[in-house]
Amino acid sequence: MPAPSPPASVTAEPRARTSVARALVHVVAAGLLGVVAAMTAAPPIMVSLFGGVVAVLVTVVVVIAVVAGLAVALDRAAGPGLNGRAGSVNRGVLLGVAGCVIALAIVFIAFRTGHASDLPVPLRYATAAVPFAAVAALQWPGPVRIVTTVVLVTTAAVVGIPWAQERAAAGREADIRAQIGTTARPWVTEITGLRGGAPQTTGSEWLSTPYTADGDPQPVVRLVRVPSTVAAGADPCGGQFFPPGSEYDLTSCTETAAGVWSRVADPYRQQLVTRLGGTWISAEADVDVAPALLAEALAHARPMTGDEYEAWLDAMLVHPLD
């Protein structure tokens, strides 16, 4: 009688281990192919830059074709094709083309973002192993493909999300600087009988918040965030605290309280100036306005909260798609 066949579970486990081992060999070999391709392709591509766009494109196409041919041979020698699985040409071409394109994209992004010089030269070539190894791993069914997919998705999330957030924040900051002139928050306050309006910009670090009486569009008091460079040597009497376009000749400047100065440009404007949390703040009005209103403005002055600031920015910033 013939000997009984071993249970399927007994033979499946060694085959699975063999398949994973072969896949790892293929993945490592594909990574080495990427490194070799990067080292051998870099010189001709660099030389082709002197020949213009056409020369670069021709060189890149030739490099990709050669690498794809080597990837086909690798698939038959150590990849899924070694087990007689059909499709070596398709898998090899995909590995060669995708690996080269992704590697070139990494190089392009590294140079555009200024990170190309962050790594020593050997490690720059070594990064080409990653896309080749990843594509090769995805060509193996079963646990190798599953693990590779999880690693790629996790890595993309860990790296991509913070990068996207950083880029969005940088873009928003650039818009704020271009359209408003500063990323500093405007200051607001509360004054009895007056209503605050939207802070106004000057295209610089000066930010002015107007306070008007009912029925009168002209501001009675302005709360001004003053640039730190205005007060020479931290002396309010030696700096020009009036916003650009409204420069007056200062006729008197006295310290009316600890850290609070009264500046008067008779017969036009008056100011109470102080420094709050390292920021110079000025309450400004015509000379016939009661000084108590200026004192009240400084007493309640504060920077905008995060929500107030975001709402103000949404109203101020002009977006091309709006």
Short mmCIF file of C-alpha atoms in Angstrom, two decimals, residues 8-257:
data_model
loop_
_atom_site.label_atom_id
_atom_site.label_comp_id
_atom_site.label_asym_id
_atom_site.label_seq_id
_atom_site.Cartn_x
_atom_site.Cartn_y
_atom_site.Cartn_z
CA ALA A 8 -1.62 19.72 3.72
CA SER A 9 -0.83 21.95 6.72
CA VAL A 10 2.49 20.14 7.18
CA THR A 11 3.70 20.83 3.63
CA ALA A 12 2.19 24.30 3.35
CA GLU A 13 4.30 25.82 6.11
CA PRO A 14 7.71 24.92 4.56
CA ARG A 15 6.49 26.13 1.16
CA ALA A 16 5.37 29.42 2.71
CA ARG A 17 8.75 29.88 4.37
CA THR A 18 10.49 29.10 1.08
CA SER A 19 8.29 31.58 -0.78
CA VAL A 20 9.02 34.34 1.76
CA ALA A 21 12.74 33.60 1.61
CA ARG A 22 12.72 33.82 -2.19
CA ALA A 23 10.74 37.03 -2.02
CA LEU A 24 13.29 38.57 0.35
CA VAL A 25 16.11 37.58 -1.98
CA HIS A 26 14.27 39.19 -4.88
CA VAL A 27 13.53 42.35 -2.88
CA VAL A 28 17.15 42.73 -1.77
CA ALA A 29 18.39 42.08 -5.31
CA ALA A 30 15.94 44.66 -6.67
CA GLY A 31 17.24 47.20 -4.14
CA LEU A 32 20.80 46.52 -5.26
CA LEU A 33 19.66 46.95 -8.85
CA GLY A 34 18.32 50.37 -7.92
CA VAL A 35 21.62 51.40 -6.32
CA VAL A 36 23.65 50.16 -9.30
CA ALA A 37 21.26 51.90 -11.70
CA ALA A 38 21.61 55.17 -9.80
CA MET A 39 25.40 55.01 -9.70
CA THR A 40 25.76 54.15 -13.38
CA ALA A 41 23.00 56.45 -14.66
CA ALA A 42 23.99 59.58 -12.75
CA PRO A 43 27.10 60.47 -14.85
CA PRO A 44 25.45 60.22 -18.31
CA ILE A 45 22.35 62.06 -17.10
CA MET A 46 24.51 64.85 -15.65
CA VAL A 47 26.44 65.12 -18.92
CA SER A 48 23.19 65.19 -20.92
CA LEU A 49 22.12 68.33 -19.04
CA PHE A 50 24.55 70.28 -21.21
CA GLY A 51 22.73 69.05 -24.32
CA GLY A 52 19.31 70.41 -23.50
CA VAL A 53 15.94 68.84 -22.79
CA VAL A 54 16.00 66.42 -25.71
CA ALA A 55 19.38 65.00 -24.70
CA VAL A 56 18.18 64.52 -21.12
CA LEU A 57 14.98 62.78 -22.21
CA VAL A 58 16.84 60.44 -24.58
CA THR A 59 19.36 59.55 -21.87
CA VAL A 60 16.64 58.88 -19.31
CA VAL A 61 14.69 56.68 -21.74
CA VAL A 62 17.80 54.64 -22.56
CA VAL A 63 18.62 54.23 -18.87
CA ILE A 64 15.08 53.10 -18.05
CA ALA A 65 15.10 50.62 -20.94
CA VAL A 66 18.37 49.06 -19.80
CA VAL A 67 17.22 48.86 -16.18
CA ALA A 68 13.90 47.33 -17.25
CA GLY A 69 15.76 44.65 -19.22
CA LEU A 70 17.88 43.82 -16.17
CA ALA A 71 14.74 43.73 -14.03
CA VAL A 72 13.17 41.17 -16.40
CA ALA A 73 16.25 38.96 -16.06
CA LEU A 74 16.15 39.42 -12.29
CA ASP A 75 12.51 38.33 -12.18
CA ARG A 76 13.35 35.10 -13.99
CA ALA A 77 16.46 34.46 -11.90
CA ALA A 78 15.23 35.34 -8.42
CA GLY A 79 11.69 36.68 -8.67
CA PRO A 80 8.28 35.13 -9.15
CA GLY A 81 9.39 33.92 -12.61
CA LEU A 82 11.79 31.48 -10.93
CA ASN A 83 8.77 29.43 -9.85
CA GLY A 84 7.48 29.30 -13.39
CA ARG A 85 4.98 32.07 -12.83
CA ALA A 86 4.13 33.77 -16.12
CA GLY A 87 4.54 37.51 -16.66
CA SER A 88 8.24 38.02 -16.07
CA VAL A 89 8.45 40.61 -18.86
CA ASN A 90 5.53 42.64 -17.50
CA ARG A 91 6.77 42.50 -13.94
CA GLY A 92 10.33 43.30 -14.93
CA VAL A 93 9.32 46.27 -17.09
CA LEU A 94 7.09 47.54 -14.31
CA LEU A 95 9.90 47.20 -11.77
CA GLY A 96 12.41 48.97 -14.01
CA VAL A 97 10.14 51.79 -15.14
CA ALA A 98 8.42 52.43 -11.80
CA GLY A 99 11.68 52.17 -9.84
CA CYS A 100 13.47 54.62 -12.12
CA VAL A 101 10.60 57.09 -12.28
CA ILE A 102 10.12 57.12 -8.50
CA ALA A 103 13.88 57.44 -7.92
CA LEU A 104 14.07 60.37 -10.36
CA ALA A 105 11.08 61.98 -8.65
CA ILE A 106 12.83 61.67 -5.28
CA VAL A 107 15.94 63.32 -6.72
CA PHE A 108 13.88 66.13 -8.25
CA ILE A 109 12.01 66.81 -5.00
CA ALA A 110 15.24 66.70 -2.99
CA PHE A 111 16.85 69.34 -5.19
CA ARG A 112 13.73 71.53 -5.33
CA THR A 113 13.33 71.51 -1.53
CA GLY A 114 17.05 72.02 -0.88
CA HIS A 115 17.53 68.69 0.92
CA ALA A 116 19.83 67.10 -1.65
CA SER A 117 22.93 68.07 0.31
CA ASP A 118 21.61 66.78 3.63
CA LEU A 119 22.86 63.23 2.95
CA PRO A 120 26.40 62.12 2.10
CA VAL A 121 26.88 60.96 -1.49
CA PRO A 122 26.80 57.18 -0.76
CA LEU A 123 23.45 57.50 1.02
CA ARG A 124 22.04 59.51 -1.86
CA TYR A 125 22.63 56.56 -4.14
CA ALA A 126 21.34 54.17 -1.48
CA THR A 127 17.93 55.88 -1.48
CA ALA A 128 17.37 54.49 -4.98
CA ALA A 129 17.10 51.04 -3.40
CA VAL A 130 13.85 51.92 -1.66
CA PRO A 131 11.50 52.30 -4.67
CA PHE A 132 12.97 49.25 -6.42
CA ALA A 133 12.68 47.09 -3.31
CA ALA A 134 9.13 48.29 -2.63
CA VAL A 135 7.90 47.58 -6.18
CA ALA A 136 9.56 44.16 -6.12
CA ALA A 137 7.92 43.29 -2.78
CA LEU A 138 4.49 44.25 -4.10
CA GLN A 139 4.90 41.72 -6.93
CA TRP A 140 4.86 38.82 -4.47
CA PRO A 141 1.38 37.66 -3.38
CA GLY A 142 0.59 36.77 0.19
CA PRO A 143 2.20 38.07 3.38
CA VAL A 144 5.06 39.89 1.61
CA ARG A 145 2.66 42.08 -0.35
CA ILE A 146 0.44 42.66 2.70
CA VAL A 147 3.33 43.68 4.95
CA THR A 148 4.82 45.91 2.25
CA THR A 149 1.49 47.65 1.68
CA VAL A 150 1.04 48.30 5.39
CA VAL A 151 4.59 49.68 5.68
CA LEU A 152 4.16 51.95 2.64
CA VAL A 153 0.80 53.30 3.77
CA THR A 154 2.04 53.89 7.31
CA THR A 155 5.21 55.59 6.09
CA ALA A 156 3.25 57.77 3.67
CA ALA A 157 0.95 58.85 6.49
CA VAL A 158 3.75 59.49 9.00
CA VAL A 159 5.84 61.46 6.50
CA GLY A 160 3.23 62.84 4.14
CA ILE A 161 0.69 64.30 6.57
CA PRO A 162 3.19 66.45 8.54
CA TRP A 163 4.84 67.51 5.28
CA ALA A 164 1.51 68.53 3.78
CA GLN A 165 0.59 70.41 6.95
CA GLU A 166 3.96 72.17 6.95
CA ARG A 167 3.60 73.16 3.30
CA ALA A 168 0.07 74.45 3.90
CA ALA A 169 1.21 76.46 6.91
CA ALA A 170 4.15 77.89 4.96
CA GLY A 171 1.87 78.84 2.07
CA ARG A 172 -0.61 80.51 4.39
CA GLU A 173 2.17 82.41 6.15
CA ALA A 174 3.49 83.60 2.78
CA ASP A 175 0.00 84.84 1.84
CA ILE A 176 -0.32 86.67 5.17
CA ARG A 177 3.06 88.37 4.78
CA ALA A 178 2.36 89.33 1.17
CA GLN A 179 -1.14 90.72 1.74
CA ILE A 180 -1.01 92.00 5.32
CA GLY A 181 2.68 92.66 5.87
CA THR A 182 3.13 90.77 9.14
CA THR A 183 2.06 87.58 10.86
CA ALA A 184 1.65 89.39 14.19
CA ARG A 185 -1.84 89.45 15.65
CA PRO A 186 -3.73 92.74 15.89
CA TRP A 187 -4.63 94.03 19.35
CA VAL A 188 -8.15 94.79 20.51
CA THR A 189 -9.70 96.38 23.59
CA GLU A 190 -12.95 97.55 25.16
CA ILE A 191 -13.86 101.23 25.52
CA THR A 192 -17.07 102.46 27.13
CA GLY A 193 -19.45 103.92 24.52
CA LEU A 194 -17.30 102.88 21.53
CA ARG A 195 -17.54 99.94 19.17
CA GLY A 196 -14.50 98.17 17.73
CA GLY A 197 -14.06 97.75 14.01
CA ALA A 198 -11.95 95.37 11.95
CA PRO A 199 -8.21 95.92 12.41
CA GLN A 200 -6.63 97.77 9.50
CA THR A 201 -3.32 97.00 7.82
CA THR A 202 -0.62 99.18 6.32
CA GLY A 203 1.35 96.54 4.43
CA SER A 204 3.87 96.56 7.27
CA GLU A 205 4.03 95.57 10.95
CA TRP A 206 1.74 98.44 11.92
CA LEU A 207 -1.77 97.19 12.82
CA SER A 208 -4.49 99.65 13.79
CA THR A 209 -7.89 98.79 15.32
CA PRO A 210 -10.48 101.65 15.11
CA TYR A 211 -13.13 102.38 17.74
CA THR A 212 -16.10 104.48 16.68
CA ALA A 213 -19.16 106.03 18.31
CA ASP A 214 -22.67 105.20 17.10
CA GLY A 215 -23.59 107.20 14.01
CA ASP A 216 -20.03 108.44 13.38
CA PRO A 217 -17.84 106.49 10.94
CA GLN A 218 -14.70 108.34 12.00
CA PRO A 219 -12.68 106.52 14.68
CA VAL A 220 -12.62 108.22 18.06
CA VAL A 221 -9.74 106.08 19.30
CA ARG A 222 -7.30 103.83 17.53
CA LEU A 223 -5.46 100.99 19.24
CA VAL A 224 -2.19 100.53 17.36
CA ARG A 225 0.25 97.66 17.52
CA VAL A 226 3.60 99.38 17.02
CA PRO A 227 6.65 97.63 15.48
CA SER A 228 9.38 96.89 18.00
CA THR A 229 11.91 98.85 15.94
CA VAL A 230 10.08 102.16 16.44
CA ALA A 231 11.12 102.93 20.01
CA ALA A 232 14.81 103.74 19.81
CA GLY A 233 16.54 102.27 22.83
CA ALA A 234 13.13 101.42 24.35
CA ASP A 235 12.44 105.16 24.72
CA PRO A 236 8.93 106.10 23.51
CA CYS A 237 9.87 109.75 23.51
CA GLY A 238 12.60 109.07 20.96
CA GLY A 239 10.57 107.10 18.41
CA GLN A 240 7.96 107.89 15.79
CA PHE A 241 4.88 106.17 17.22
CA PHE A 242 2.45 107.65 14.73
CA PRO A 243 1.59 105.19 11.94
CA PRO A 244 3.03 105.74 8.45
CA GLY A 245 1.27 108.51 6.57
CA SER A 246 0.28 110.34 9.75
CA GLU A 247 3.58 111.72 11.00
CA TYR A 248 3.28 114.67 13.34
CA ASP A 249 5.81 116.83 15.14
CA LEU A 250 5.92 115.73 18.76
CA THR A 251 5.43 118.70 21.14
CA SER A 252 5.51 116.88 24.48
CA CYS A 253 6.24 113.43 25.91
CA THR A 254 5.90 112.59 29.59
CA GLU A 255 5.68 109.41 31.65
CA THR A 256 2.25 109.67 33.28
CA ALA A 257 2.49 106.34 35.13
#
